[in-house]
Tab-separated table of C-alpha atoms in Angstrom:
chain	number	residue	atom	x	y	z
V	1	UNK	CA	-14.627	-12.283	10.899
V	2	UNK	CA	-14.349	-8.973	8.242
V	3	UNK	CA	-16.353	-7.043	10.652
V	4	UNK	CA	-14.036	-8.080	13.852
V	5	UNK	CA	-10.544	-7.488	12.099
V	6	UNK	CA	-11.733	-4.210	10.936
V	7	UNK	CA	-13.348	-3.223	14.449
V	8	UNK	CA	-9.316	-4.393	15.944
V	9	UNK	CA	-8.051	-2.159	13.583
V	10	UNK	CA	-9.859	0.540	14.269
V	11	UNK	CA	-9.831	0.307	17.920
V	12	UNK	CA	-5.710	0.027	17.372
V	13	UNK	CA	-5.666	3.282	15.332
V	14	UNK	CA	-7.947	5.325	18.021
V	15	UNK	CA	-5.485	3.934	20.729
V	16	UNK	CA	-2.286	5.460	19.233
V	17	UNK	CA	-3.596	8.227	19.368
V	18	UNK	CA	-3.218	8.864	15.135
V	19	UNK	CA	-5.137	12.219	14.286
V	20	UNK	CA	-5.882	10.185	10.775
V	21	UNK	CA	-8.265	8.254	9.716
V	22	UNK	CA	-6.691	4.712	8.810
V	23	UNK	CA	-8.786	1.199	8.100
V	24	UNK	CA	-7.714	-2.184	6.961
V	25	UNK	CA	-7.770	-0.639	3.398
V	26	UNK	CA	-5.486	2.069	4.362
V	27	UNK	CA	-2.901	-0.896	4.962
V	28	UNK	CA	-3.860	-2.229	1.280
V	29	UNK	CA	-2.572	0.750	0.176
V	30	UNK	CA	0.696	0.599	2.119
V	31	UNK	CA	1.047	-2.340	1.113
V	32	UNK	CA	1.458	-1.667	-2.904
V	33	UNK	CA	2.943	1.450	-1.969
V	34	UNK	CA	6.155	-0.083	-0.164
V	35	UNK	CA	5.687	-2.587	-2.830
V	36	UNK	CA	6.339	-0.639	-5.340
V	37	UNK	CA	8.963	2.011	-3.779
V	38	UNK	CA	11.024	-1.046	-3.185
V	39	UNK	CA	11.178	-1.780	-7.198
V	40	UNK	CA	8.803	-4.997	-8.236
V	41	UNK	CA	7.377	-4.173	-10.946
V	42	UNK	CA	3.746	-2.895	-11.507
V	43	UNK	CA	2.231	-6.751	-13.042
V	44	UNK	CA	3.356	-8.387	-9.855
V	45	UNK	CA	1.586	-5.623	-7.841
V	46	UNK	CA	-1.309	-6.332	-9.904
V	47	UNK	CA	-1.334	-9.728	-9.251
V	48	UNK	CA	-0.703	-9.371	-5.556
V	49	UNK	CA	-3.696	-7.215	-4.724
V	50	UNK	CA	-6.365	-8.980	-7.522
V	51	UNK	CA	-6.598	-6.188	-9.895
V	52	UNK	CA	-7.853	-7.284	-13.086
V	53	UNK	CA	-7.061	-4.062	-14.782
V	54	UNK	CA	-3.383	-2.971	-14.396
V	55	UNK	CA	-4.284	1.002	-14.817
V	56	UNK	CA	-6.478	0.059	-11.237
V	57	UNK	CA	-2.555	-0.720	-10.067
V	58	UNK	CA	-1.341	2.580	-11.681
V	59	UNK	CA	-3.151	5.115	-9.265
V	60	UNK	CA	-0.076	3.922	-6.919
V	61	UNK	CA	1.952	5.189	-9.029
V	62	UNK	CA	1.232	8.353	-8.390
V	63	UNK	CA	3.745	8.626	-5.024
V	64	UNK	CA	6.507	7.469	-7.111
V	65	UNK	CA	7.058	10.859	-8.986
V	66	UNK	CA	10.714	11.453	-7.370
V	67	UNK	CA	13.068	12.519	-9.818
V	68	UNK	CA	16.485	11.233	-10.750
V	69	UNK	CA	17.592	11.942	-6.853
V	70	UNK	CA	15.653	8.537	-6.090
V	71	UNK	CA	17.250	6.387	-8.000
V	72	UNK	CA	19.828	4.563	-5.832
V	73	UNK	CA	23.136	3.072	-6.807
V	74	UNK	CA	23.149	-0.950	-6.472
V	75	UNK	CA	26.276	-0.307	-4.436
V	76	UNK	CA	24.466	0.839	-1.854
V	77	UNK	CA	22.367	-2.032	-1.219
């Protein structure tokens, strides 16, 4: 089943005609990204994708690094 889902994805990547390499993993990544952009907090992310050490759930931290600019008024949700 691993083998198929990650042959689909890669067949769907090659077929959009993305210049980048992307796998089922690449969408793990999304994942905590958009996870954590959208403000849930880094123990739920943890918990979400099995990490058993939270600084494993740090690295995605890294993209985060935006300033005061990114901070968004609750008014404009």
């Amino acid at each position: 089943m691993e083998d198929s889902v990650q042959r689909q994805m890669r067949d769907a990547v090659r077929r959009s005609g993305i210049n980048k390499a992307a796998s089922c993993h690449t969408l793990r990544h999304c994942f905590a990204t958009h996870l954590l952009e959208r403000g849930y907090d880094i123990r739920t992310v943890q918990e979400l994708l099995g990490h058993a050490d939270v600084s494993t759930t740090q690295l995605y931290t890294h993209v985060l690094q935006k300033g005061a600019n990114a901070v968004a008024s609750p008014a404009d949700h």
